[in-house]
Amino acid sequence: MQSVSISFSSFCLFQDSIFVARFPFGQCARSISMSKASSNTKVKARETSGASDEFYVGLRRLEKSLPKSMYFDPAQYDRELKAVWYKEWNYVCRSEAIDRGSFRRHTIGDQNILIVRDAQGDLHAYHNTCRHRGSSLCTEQEGKFHTGSIVCPYHGWTYALDGKLSGVPGLSMPSDFDKASFSLFPVAVSVWRGFVFINLDATAVPNFEPFGARVASLANWPLEDLRLGYSFSEKIACNWKIFWENSSECYHCPGVHPELAQLVPMVGRGILDKRQDPNWQENQHKPHPRFQGGIAEGVMTYSMNGQTKASPFPGLTEEDLHTGIGLRTNWPSLIIAANIDVVRTIRVRPLGAEETEVSVEYFFSEENLANPEFDRESNIEFTRRVLEQDARICEINQEGLRSVEFESGVLMPSENYVLAFQEWVLSRLD
């Protein structure tokens, strides 16, 4: 199977974590016990020292990375499922992908969830387990309830789409049996601008708002009106954290992504943010995107030749067109990357301690999908090429961690967002 990965470097944006706002670099210093992360390893507190330039975001001292066991130990993987994946909001699909009277299954770790739309158009989510003896209710990945009800394939217990038990076969019932006590186990579900999220945590706050204050960068894109034009899913032989760490730095970009560096000159310098350059203030007078970020002169979008015949999304500003992208991430499951003619979602899902699934969706306007001159294949091919390059690096990284000599790595100055991600993971394990 073809392997793919995805990188923030592919979209030239950065610092998109609530964690960064909570623990700004140059100001945070906290001791983190690793007893929950690894039974026999502790990591000393990570600190960033002060500097005269308070806006410089790069690391100012050598920082240790996570211990290698966190990337392949099955027990550690189980801990992260419970502390991270079962507690955070996970992206599933677009709202329009689930019709009335239909469902979609979504698996996170060993938990299988049904997302259902009832006849009134409301979305519900449930654990995919019958209240009788625990059988799975739906075995297909998606489908329609032709009877208008959820029927267990084992003994025929029947549930309304609002989760209430409506029918139980049998010649007689126990005298103390109350159907109202056997509704399906609910799961929190929320829709944000057409994107469906679920959260397995029973205490999850309803009406989820992803991305925090940084959501403004996507405000000008008509996300609710988009239509799916292409999608694919692939597996990478790496831990899910390897994927996100690779996505959080562009230190690797000059040697791994030559095509990307042509479209986005700053990544050719090995940085995502101009403030990762200690001399960034001295370069403020240089207008070239190599120093200020954004796409290269003459480039319009992320395609094989940087061009497009599609109409830009209405409502984009001159700054949006110049930057070439709006991007936001919602750890641990989603990246939204918005160009002037396409919006991509990258959904991350752990399949095991050393395997990760990446699903990519391409959304376009109805106008551009109907335009025979619009070459969406060029958008898709460019992204695939970058993804394949990242996939190989992620898998090489995963393989090398098994060395008996290697215990943990170190982070270089431009890997400050890797540090932010690692701290975020540890904060969930505390």
CSV table of C-alpha atoms in Angstrom, one decimal:
chain,number,residue,atom,x,y,z
A,1,MET,CA,0.0,0.0,0.0
A,2,GLN,CA,1.2,3.5,-0.9
A,3,SER,CA,2.3,5.4,2.2
A,4,VAL,CA,1.6,9.1,2.7
A,5,SER,CA,2.1,11.7,5.3
A,6,ILE,CA,1.3,15.4,5.6
A,7,SER,CA,3.2,18.3,7.0
A,8,PHE,CA,2.5,21.8,8.2
A,9,SER,CA,5.5,22.5,6.0
A,10,SER,CA,3.3,21.6,3.1
A,11,PHE,CA,1.1,24.6,3.9
A,12,CYS,CA,3.6,27.1,5.4
A,13,LEU,CA,1.8,28.0,8.5
A,14,PHE,CA,2.6,27.5,12.1
A,15,GLN,CA,1.9,28.0,15.8
A,16,ASP,CA,-1.7,26.8,15.8
A,17,SER,CA,-2.1,25.3,19.3
A,18,ILE,CA,-4.0,26.5,22.3
A,19,PHE,CA,-0.9,25.3,24.2
A,20,VAL,CA,1.3,27.9,22.6
A,21,ALA,CA,-1.0,30.6,23.9
A,22,ARG,CA,-1.0,29.1,27.4
A,23,PHE,CA,2.7,28.5,27.6
A,24,PRO,CA,4.5,31.1,25.3
A,25,PHE,CA,8.1,30.3,24.5
A,26,GLY,CA,10.6,32.1,26.5
A,27,GLN,CA,8.3,32.2,29.5
A,28,CYS,CA,7.4,28.6,30.4
A,29,ALA,CA,9.4,26.4,32.7
A,30,ARG,CA,7.6,23.5,34.4
A,31,SER,CA,8.5,20.1,35.7
A,32,ILE,CA,6.7,17.3,34.0
A,33,SER,CA,6.7,13.8,35.5
A,34,MET,CA,6.9,11.1,32.9
A,35,SER,CA,5.7,8.4,35.2
A,36,LYS,CA,2.5,8.1,33.3
A,37,ALA,CA,4.3,8.4,30.0
A,38,SER,CA,6.9,5.7,30.6
A,39,SER,CA,7.2,3.4,33.6
A,40,ASN,CA,11.0,3.7,33.9
A,41,THR,CA,11.8,7.1,32.4
A,42,LYS,CA,11.6,10.6,33.7
A,43,VAL,CA,12.4,13.7,31.7
A,44,LYS,CA,13.7,16.9,33.3
A,45,ALA,CA,11.6,20.1,32.8
A,46,ARG,CA,12.0,21.7,29.5
A,47,GLU,CA,12.7,25.4,29.6
A,48,THR,CA,13.4,28.2,27.2
A,49,SER,CA,15.6,31.0,28.4
A,50,GLY,CA,14.8,34.6,28.1
A,51,ALA,CA,16.2,36.7,25.2
A,52,SER,CA,16.3,40.3,24.3
A,53,ASP,CA,14.1,39.8,21.3
A,54,GLU,CA,10.8,38.7,22.9
A,55,PHE,CA,9.3,38.0,19.5
A,56,TYR,CA,11.9,35.4,18.5
A,57,VAL,CA,10.1,32.1,18.8
A,58,GLY,CA,13.0,29.6,18.2
A,59,LEU,CA,14.5,27.6,21.0
A,60,ARG,CA,17.4,29.2,22.8
A,61,ARG,CA,18.9,26.0,24.3
A,62,LEU,CA,19.2,22.4,23.5
A,63,GLU,CA,16.0,20.5,24.4
A,64,LYS,CA,15.5,16.8,24.9
A,65,SER,CA,12.9,15.0,22.9
A,66,LEU,CA,10.6,12.3,24.2
A,67,PRO,CA,12.0,9.0,25.2
A,68,LYS,CA,12.0,6.4,22.4
A,69,SER,CA,9.6,4.0,24.3
A,70,MET,CA,6.8,6.5,23.8
A,71,TYR,CA,6.8,5.8,20.1
A,72,PHE,CA,6.4,2.0,20.1
A,73,ASP,CA,5.5,0.7,23.6
A,74,PRO,CA,2.0,-0.9,23.5
A,75,ALA,CA,1.3,0.0,27.1
A,76,GLN,CA,2.2,3.7,26.4
A,77,TYR,CA,0.0,3.6,23.3
A,78,ASP,CA,-2.9,2.4,25.4
A,79,ARG,CA,-2.3,5.2,27.9
A,80,GLU,CA,-2.3,7.8,25.1
A,81,LEU,CA,-5.6,6.4,23.7
A,82,LYS,CA,-7.3,6.9,27.0
A,83,ALA,CA,-5.7,10.2,28.0
A,84,VAL,CA,-5.6,11.9,24.6
A,85,TRP,CA,-7.7,10.3,21.9
A,86,TYR,CA,-10.7,9.4,24.1
A,87,LYS,CA,-10.7,12.8,25.7
A,88,GLU,CA,-10.2,15.2,22.8
A,89,TRP,CA,-12.5,16.1,19.9
A,90,ASN,CA,-11.9,14.0,16.8
A,91,TYR,CA,-12.8,15.0,13.3
A,92,VAL,CA,-15.0,12.4,11.5
A,93,CYS,CA,-16.4,13.8,8.2
A,94,ARG,CA,-18.3,16.6,6.6
A,95,SER,CA,-21.9,17.0,7.7
A,96,GLU,CA,-23.4,16.5,4.2
A,97,ALA,CA,-21.8,13.1,4.1
A,98,ILE,CA,-24.5,11.7,6.4
A,99,ASP,CA,-28.0,11.9,4.9
A,100,ARG,CA,-31.2,11.7,6.9
A,101,GLY,CA,-31.8,8.1,8.0
A,102,SER,CA,-28.1,7.2,7.4
A,103,PHE,CA,-25.0,6.5,9.5
A,104,ARG,CA,-21.3,6.5,9.4
A,105,ARG,CA,-18.9,4.4,11.6
A,106,HIS,CA,-15.7,5.9,13.0
A,107,THR,CA,-13.1,3.9,14.9
A,108,ILE,CA,-10.7,5.5,17.4
A,109,GLY,CA,-8.3,3.0,19.0
A,110,ASP,CA,-10.6,0.0,20.0
A,111,GLN,CA,-13.7,2.2,20.3
A,112,ASN,CA,-16.3,2.0,17.5
A,113,ILE,CA,-18.7,4.9,17.2
A,114,LEU,CA,-21.9,5.4,15.1
A,115,ILE,CA,-22.8,8.9,13.8
A,116,VAL,CA,-26.5,9.0,12.8
A,117,ARG,CA,-28.8,11.6,11.3
A,118,ASP,CA,-32.4,11.2,12.2
A,119,ALA,CA,-35.5,12.0,10.1
A,120,GLN,CA,-35.6,15.6,11.5
A,121,GLY,CA,-32.0,16.2,10.3
A,122,ASP,CA,-30.4,16.1,13.8
A,123,LEU,CA,-27.0,14.3,14.3
A,124,HIS,CA,-26.5,11.8,17.1
A,125,ALA,CA,-23.5,9.7,18.0
A,126,TYR,CA,-23.5,6.4,19.9
A,127,HIS,CA,-21.1,3.6,20.9
A,128,ASN,CA,-21.7,0.9,18.4
A,129,THR,CA,-22.8,-1.7,20.9
A,130,CYS,CA,-26.2,-3.3,21.7
A,131,ARG,CA,-27.4,-2.9,25.2
A,132,HIS,CA,-28.4,-6.6,25.2
A,133,ARG,CA,-25.1,-8.5,25.1
A,134,GLY,CA,-22.8,-6.0,23.5
A,135,SER,CA,-23.0,-7.0,19.8
A,136,SER,CA,-22.0,-4.4,17.2
A,137,LEU,CA,-25.0,-2.9,15.7
A,138,CYS,CA,-23.6,-1.8,12.3
A,139,THR,CA,-20.8,-3.6,10.5
A,140,GLU,CA,-20.6,-1.5,7.4
A,141,GLN,CA,-18.6,1.8,7.4
A,142,GLU,CA,-21.6,3.7,6.2
A,143,GLY,CA,-25.1,3.0,5.1
A,144,LYS,CA,-28.8,3.8,5.4
A,145,PHE,CA,-31.4,2.5,7.9
A,146,HIS,CA,-34.0,1.2,5.5
A,147,THR,CA,-36.5,0.5,8.3
A,148,GLY,CA,-35.9,3.8,9.9
A,149,SER,CA,-34.5,2.1,13.0
A,150,ILE,CA,-31.2,0.6,14.2
A,151,VAL,CA,-31.7,-3.2,14.5
A,152,CYS,CA,-29.1,-5.4,16.2
A,153,PRO,CA,-28.1,-8.2,13.8
A,154,TYR,CA,-27.8,-10.7,16.7
A,155,HIS,CA,-31.2,-10.8,18.5
A,156,GLY,CA,-33.1,-8.1,16.8
A,157,TRP,CA,-33.2,-5.4,19.5
A,158,THR,CA,-34.4,-2.2,17.8
A,159,TYR,CA,-33.5,1.4,18.6
A,160,ALA,CA,-35.0,4.6,17.3
A,161,LEU,CA,-32.5,7.0,15.7
A,162,ASP,CA,-32.6,9.1,18.8
A,163,GLY,CA,-31.0,6.1,20.6
A,164,LYS,CA,-34.1,5.0,22.6
A,165,LEU,CA,-34.8,1.2,22.7
A,166,SER,CA,-38.1,0.8,20.8
A,167,GLY,CA,-38.4,-3.0,20.4
A,168,VAL,CA,-37.3,-6.2,22.1
A,169,PRO,CA,-38.3,-9.6,20.5
A,170,GLY,CA,-39.4,-12.4,22.8
A,171,LEU,CA,-42.5,-14.2,24.1
A,172,SER,CA,-42.2,-12.5,27.5
A,173,MET,CA,-40.2,-9.9,29.3
A,174,PRO,CA,-38.7,-9.9,32.9
A,175,SER,CA,-41.1,-8.1,35.2
A,176,ASP,CA,-38.6,-5.5,36.1
A,177,PHE,CA,-37.4,-4.8,32.6
A,178,ASP,CA,-37.7,-1.1,31.6
A,179,LYS,CA,-36.9,-0.2,28.0
A,180,ALA,CA,-36.2,3.4,29.0
A,181,SER,CA,-33.2,2.2,30.9
A,182,PHE,CA,-31.5,0.6,27.9
A,183,SER,CA,-31.0,3.4,25.4
A,184,LEU,CA,-27.8,3.4,23.4
A,185,PHE,CA,-24.7,4.9,25.1
A,186,PRO,CA,-24.4,8.4,23.8
A,187,VAL,CA,-21.2,10.1,22.5
A,188,ALA,CA,-20.8,13.9,22.2
A,189,VAL,CA,-21.1,15.2,18.6
A,190,SER,CA,-20.7,18.7,17.3
A,191,VAL,CA,-20.7,20.4,13.9
A,192,TRP,CA,-18.5,23.4,13.2
A,193,ARG,CA,-18.9,25.1,9.8
A,194,GLY,CA,-19.9,21.8,8.2
A,195,PHE,CA,-17.2,19.6,9.9
A,196,VAL,CA,-18.4,16.9,12.2
A,197,PHE,CA,-16.5,16.1,15.5
A,198,ILE,CA,-17.0,13.6,18.2
A,199,ASN,CA,-15.7,13.2,21.7
A,200,LEU,CA,-15.8,10.0,23.8
A,201,ASP,CA,-15.4,11.9,27.0
A,202,ALA,CA,-18.7,11.9,28.9
A,203,THR,CA,-17.8,15.3,30.4
A,204,ALA,CA,-17.0,17.0,27.0
A,205,VAL,CA,-18.3,20.5,26.6
A,206,PRO,CA,-21.1,20.6,24.0
A,207,ASN,CA,-21.0,22.9,21.0
A,208,PHE,CA,-17.3,22.4,20.3
A,209,GLU,CA,-15.4,25.4,18.9
A,210,PRO,CA,-12.0,24.2,17.4
A,211,PHE,CA,-8.9,26.3,16.9
A,212,GLY,CA,-9.6,28.8,19.7
A,213,ALA,CA,-8.8,32.4,18.9
A,214,ARG,CA,-6.8,31.5,15.8
A,215,VAL,CA,-9.9,30.4,13.9
A,216,ALA,CA,-10.1,33.9,12.4
A,217,SER,CA,-7.5,32.9,9.7
A,218,LEU,CA,-10.3,30.7,8.1
A,219,ALA,CA,-13.0,33.3,8.4
A,220,ASN,CA,-12.9,34.4,4.8
A,221,TRP,CA,-13.2,30.9,3.3
A,222,PRO,CA,-16.8,29.7,2.6
A,223,LEU,CA,-16.3,26.4,4.4
A,224,GLU,CA,-20.0,25.6,4.8
A,225,ASP,CA,-20.6,25.8,1.0
A,226,LEU,CA,-17.8,23.5,-0.1
A,227,ARG,CA,-18.3,20.2,-1.9
A,228,LEU,CA,-16.1,17.1,-1.9
A,229,GLY,CA,-14.1,16.6,-5.1
A,230,TYR,CA,-11.6,13.9,-4.2
A,231,SER,CA,-10.4,11.9,-1.2
A,232,PHE,CA,-8.0,9.1,-0.3
A,233,SER,CA,-6.8,7.3,2.9
A,234,GLU,CA,-3.4,5.7,3.4
A,235,LYS,CA,-1.4,4.1,6.2
A,236,ILE,CA,2.0,5.2,7.5
A,237,ALA,CA,4.3,2.8,9.5
A,238,CYS,CA,4.9,5.2,12.3
A,239,ASN,CA,3.6,6.3,15.6
A,240,TRP,CA,1.0,9.1,15.5
A,241,LYS,CA,3.3,11.5,17.3
A,242,ILE,CA,6.0,11.0,14.7
A,243,PHE,CA,3.5,12.2,12.2
A,244,TRP,CA,2.7,15.4,14.2
A,245,GLU,CA,6.3,16.1,15.0
A,246,ASN,CA,7.2,16.0,11.4
A,247,SER,CA,4.2,18.3,10.7
A,248,SER,CA,5.4,20.8,13.3
A,249,GLU,CA,8.8,21.7,11.7
A,250,CYS,CA,10.4,22.6,8.4
A,251,TYR,CA,13.9,21.8,9.5
A,252,HIS,CA,13.6,18.8,7.1
A,253,CYS,CA,12.1,20.8,4.2
A,254,PRO,CA,15.2,21.9,2.2
A,255,GLY,CA,16.3,18.3,1.7
A,256,VAL,CA,13.0,16.5,1.6
A,257,HIS,CA,10.6,18.9,-0.2
A,258,PRO,CA,12.3,20.6,-3.2
A,259,GLU,CA,9.0,21.2,-5.1
A,260,LEU,CA,7.5,22.8,-2.0
A,261,ALA,CA,10.5,25.0,-1.5
A,262,GLN,CA,10.0,26.4,-5.1
A,263,LEU,CA,6.4,27.5,-4.3
A,264,VAL,CA,7.1,28.6,-0.7
A,265,PRO,CA,10.6,30.1,-0.5
A,266,MET,CA,10.7,30.4,3.3
A,267,VAL,CA,10.5,26.6,3.8
A,268,GLY,CA,13.7,26.4,1.6
A,269,ARG,CA,15.4,28.1,4.5
A,270,GLY,CA,14.2,25.3,6.9
A,271,ILE,CA,11.8,27.5,8.8
A,272,LEU,CA,8.0,27.9,9.0
A,273,ASP,CA,7.9,31.2,10.7
A,274,LYS,CA,10.1,34.2,10.0
A,275,ARG,CA,10.5,34.6,13.7
A,276,GLN,CA,12.4,31.4,13.9
A,277,ASP,CA,15.3,33.3,12.3
A,278,PRO,CA,17.4,35.0,15.0
A,279,ASN,CA,18.0,37.8,12.5
A,280,TRP,CA,14.3,38.2,11.5
A,281,GLN,CA,14.1,41.9,12.6
A,282,GLU,CA,17.1,42.8,10.4
A,283,ASN,CA,15.3,41.2,7.5
A,284,GLN,CA,12.1,43.1,8.0
A,285,HIS,CA,12.9,45.5,5.2
A,286,LYS,CA,13.4,42.7,2.7
A,287,PRO,CA,10.0,42.1,1.0
A,288,HIS,CA,10.9,38.8,-0.6
A,289,PRO,CA,8.8,35.8,0.6
A,290,ARG,CA,12.0,34.0,1.4
A,291,PHE,CA,12.1,36.3,4.5
A,292,GLN,CA,8.5,37.3,5.0
A,293,GLY,CA,6.7,34.1,4.2
A,294,GLY,CA,3.9,33.4,1.7
A,295,ILE,CA,4.0,32.0,-1.8
A,296,ALA,CA,6.6,32.9,-4.4
A,297,GLU,CA,6.0,35.7,-6.8
A,298,GLY,CA,3.8,34.6,-9.7
A,299,VAL,CA,2.5,31.5,-7.7
A,300,MET,CA,-1.2,31.4,-7.2
A,301,THR,CA,-1.9,28.1,-5.4
A,302,TYR,CA,-0.4,24.8,-4.3
A,303,SER,CA,-0.3,22.9,-7.6
A,304,MET,CA,2.3,21.3,-9.8
A,305,ASN,CA,3.1,24.5,-11.6
A,306,GLY,CA,1.7,26.9,-8.9
A,307,GLN,CA,-1.1,28.0,-11.3
A,308,THR,CA,-4.8,27.6,-11.4
A,309,LYS,CA,-7.7,28.4,-13.8
A,310,ALA,CA,-10.2,28.2,-11.0
A,311,SER,CA,-11.9,31.3,-9.6
A,312,PRO,CA,-10.7,32.2,-6.2
A,313,PHE,CA,-13.1,31.7,-3.4
A,314,PRO,CA,-15.3,34.8,-3.0
A,315,GLY,CA,-14.5,36.9,0.0
A,316,LEU,CA,-10.7,36.4,0.1
A,317,THR,CA,-8.7,39.4,0.9
A,318,GLU,CA,-5.5,40.6,-0.9
A,319,GLU,CA,-3.6,39.3,2.1
A,320,ASP,CA,-5.2,35.9,1.7
A,321,LEU,CA,-4.3,35.8,-2.0
A,322,HIS,CA,-0.7,36.9,-1.2
A,323,THR,CA,-0.2,34.4,1.6
A,324,GLY,CA,-1.7,31.7,-0.5
A,325,ILE,CA,-3.2,29.7,2.5
A,326,GLY,CA,-5.2,29.7,5.7
A,327,LEU,CA,-4.4,26.8,7.9
A,328,ARG,CA,-5.5,25.5,11.3
A,329,THR,CA,-4.8,22.3,13.3
A,330,ASN,CA,-6.9,20.7,16.0
A,331,TRP,CA,-4.7,18.2,17.8
A,332,PRO,CA,-4.8,15.2,17.7
A,333,SER,CA,-6.9,14.6,14.6
A,334,LEU,CA,-7.2,17.4,12.1
A,335,ILE,CA,-5.5,19.9,9.8
A,336,ILE,CA,-7.5,22.2,7.6
A,337,ALA,CA,-5.5,23.8,4.8
A,338,ALA,CA,-7.3,26.4,2.7
A,339,ASN,CA,-5.8,27.7,-0.6
A,340,ILE,CA,-7.5,30.1,-2.9
A,341,ASP,CA,-9.2,27.3,-5.0
A,342,VAL,CA,-9.2,24.2,-2.7
A,343,VAL,CA,-9.6,23.4,0.9
A,344,ARG,CA,-8.0,20.2,2.2
A,345,THR,CA,-8.7,18.3,5.4
A,346,ILE,CA,-6.1,15.9,6.7
A,347,ARG,CA,-7.6,13.5,9.3
A,348,VAL,CA,-5.2,11.6,11.6
A,349,ARG,CA,-6.2,8.4,13.2
A,350,PRO,CA,-3.9,6.0,15.2
A,351,LEU,CA,-4.1,2.3,14.2
A,352,GLY,CA,-1.5,1.0,16.6
A,353,ALA,CA,1.6,1.9,18.4
A,354,GLU,CA,3.5,2.0,15.1
A,355,GLU,CA,0.8,2.6,12.5
A,356,THR,CA,-1.1,5.8,11.6
A,357,GLU,CA,-3.9,6.4,9.1
A,358,VAL,CA,-4.0,9.7,7.2
A,359,SER,CA,-7.2,10.6,5.2
A,360,VAL,CA,-7.1,13.5,2.9
A,361,GLU,CA,-10.2,15.2,1.5
A,362,TYR,CA,-10.2,17.9,-1.2
A,363,PHE,CA,-13.1,20.4,-1.2
A,364,PHE,CA,-14.0,22.8,-4.0
A,365,SER,CA,-16.7,25.3,-4.8
A,366,GLU,CA,-19.6,24.0,-7.0
A,367,GLU,CA,-18.6,26.6,-9.6
A,368,ASN,CA,-15.0,25.3,-9.9
A,369,LEU,CA,-16.1,21.6,-9.9
A,370,ALA,CA,-18.4,22.5,-12.9
A,371,ASN,CA,-15.6,24.3,-14.7
A,372,PRO,CA,-14.1,22.0,-17.4
A,373,GLU,CA,-10.9,24.1,-17.5
A,374,PHE,CA,-10.2,23.7,-13.8
A,375,ASP,CA,-7.4,21.1,-13.4
A,376,ARG,CA,-7.9,19.8,-9.9
A,377,GLU,CA,-5.6,16.9,-10.7
A,378,SER,CA,-2.7,19.3,-10.4
A,379,ASN,CA,-3.7,20.3,-6.9
A,380,ILE,CA,-4.0,16.6,-5.9
A,381,GLU,CA,-0.8,15.5,-7.5
A,382,PHE,CA,1.3,18.3,-5.8
A,383,THR,CA,-0.1,17.3,-2.4
A,384,ARG,CA,0.4,13.6,-3.0
A,385,ARG,CA,4.1,14.2,-3.9
A,386,VAL,CA,4.7,16.2,-0.7
A,387,LEU,CA,2.8,13.5,1.3
A,388,GLU,CA,4.9,10.7,-0.1
A,389,GLN,CA,8.1,12.5,0.7
A,390,ASP,CA,6.9,13.0,4.3
A,391,ALA,CA,5.7,9.4,4.6
A,392,ARG,CA,9.1,8.0,3.8
A,393,ILE,CA,10.8,10.3,6.3
A,394,CYS,CA,8.3,9.4,9.0
A,395,GLU,CA,8.8,5.7,8.5
A,396,ILE,CA,12.6,6.0,8.5
A,397,ASN,CA,12.3,8.0,11.7
A,398,GLN,CA,10.2,5.3,13.3
A,399,GLU,CA,12.5,2.5,12.2
A,400,GLY,CA,15.6,4.2,13.6
A,401,LEU,CA,14.1,4.6,17.1
A,402,ARG,CA,14.6,0.9,17.7
A,403,SER,CA,18.4,1.3,18.1
A,404,VAL,CA,19.6,0.0,21.4
A,405,GLU,CA,22.0,3.0,21.6
A,406,PHE,CA,19.3,5.6,21.1
A,407,GLU,CA,17.3,6.8,24.1
A,408,SER,CA,15.9,10.2,23.2
A,409,GLY,CA,16.6,12.9,20.7
A,410,VAL,CA,17.3,16.6,20.9
A,411,LEU,CA,15.4,19.6,19.4
A,412,MET,CA,17.1,22.3,17.4
A,413,PRO,CA,16.1,26.0,17.5
A,414,SER,CA,13.6,25.8,14.6
A,415,GLU,CA,11.8,22.9,16.2
A,416,ASN,CA,10.0,25.0,18.8
A,417,TYR,CA,6.6,23.8,17.6
A,418,VAL,CA,7.7,20.2,18.0
A,419,LEU,CA,8.4,21.1,21.6
A,420,ALA,CA,5.0,22.6,21.9
A,421,PHE,CA,3.3,19.5,20.6
A,422,GLN,CA,5.4,17.2,22.9
A,423,GLU,CA,4.5,19.4,25.9
A,424,TRP,CA,0.8,19.2,24.9
A,425,VAL,CA,0.9,15.4,24.9
A,426,LEU,CA,2.6,15.3,28.3
A,427,SER,CA,0.1,17.8,29.7
A,428,ARG,CA,-2.7,15.3,28.7
A,429,LEU,CA,-0.8,12.4,30.4
A,430,ASP,CA,-0.3,14.3,33.7
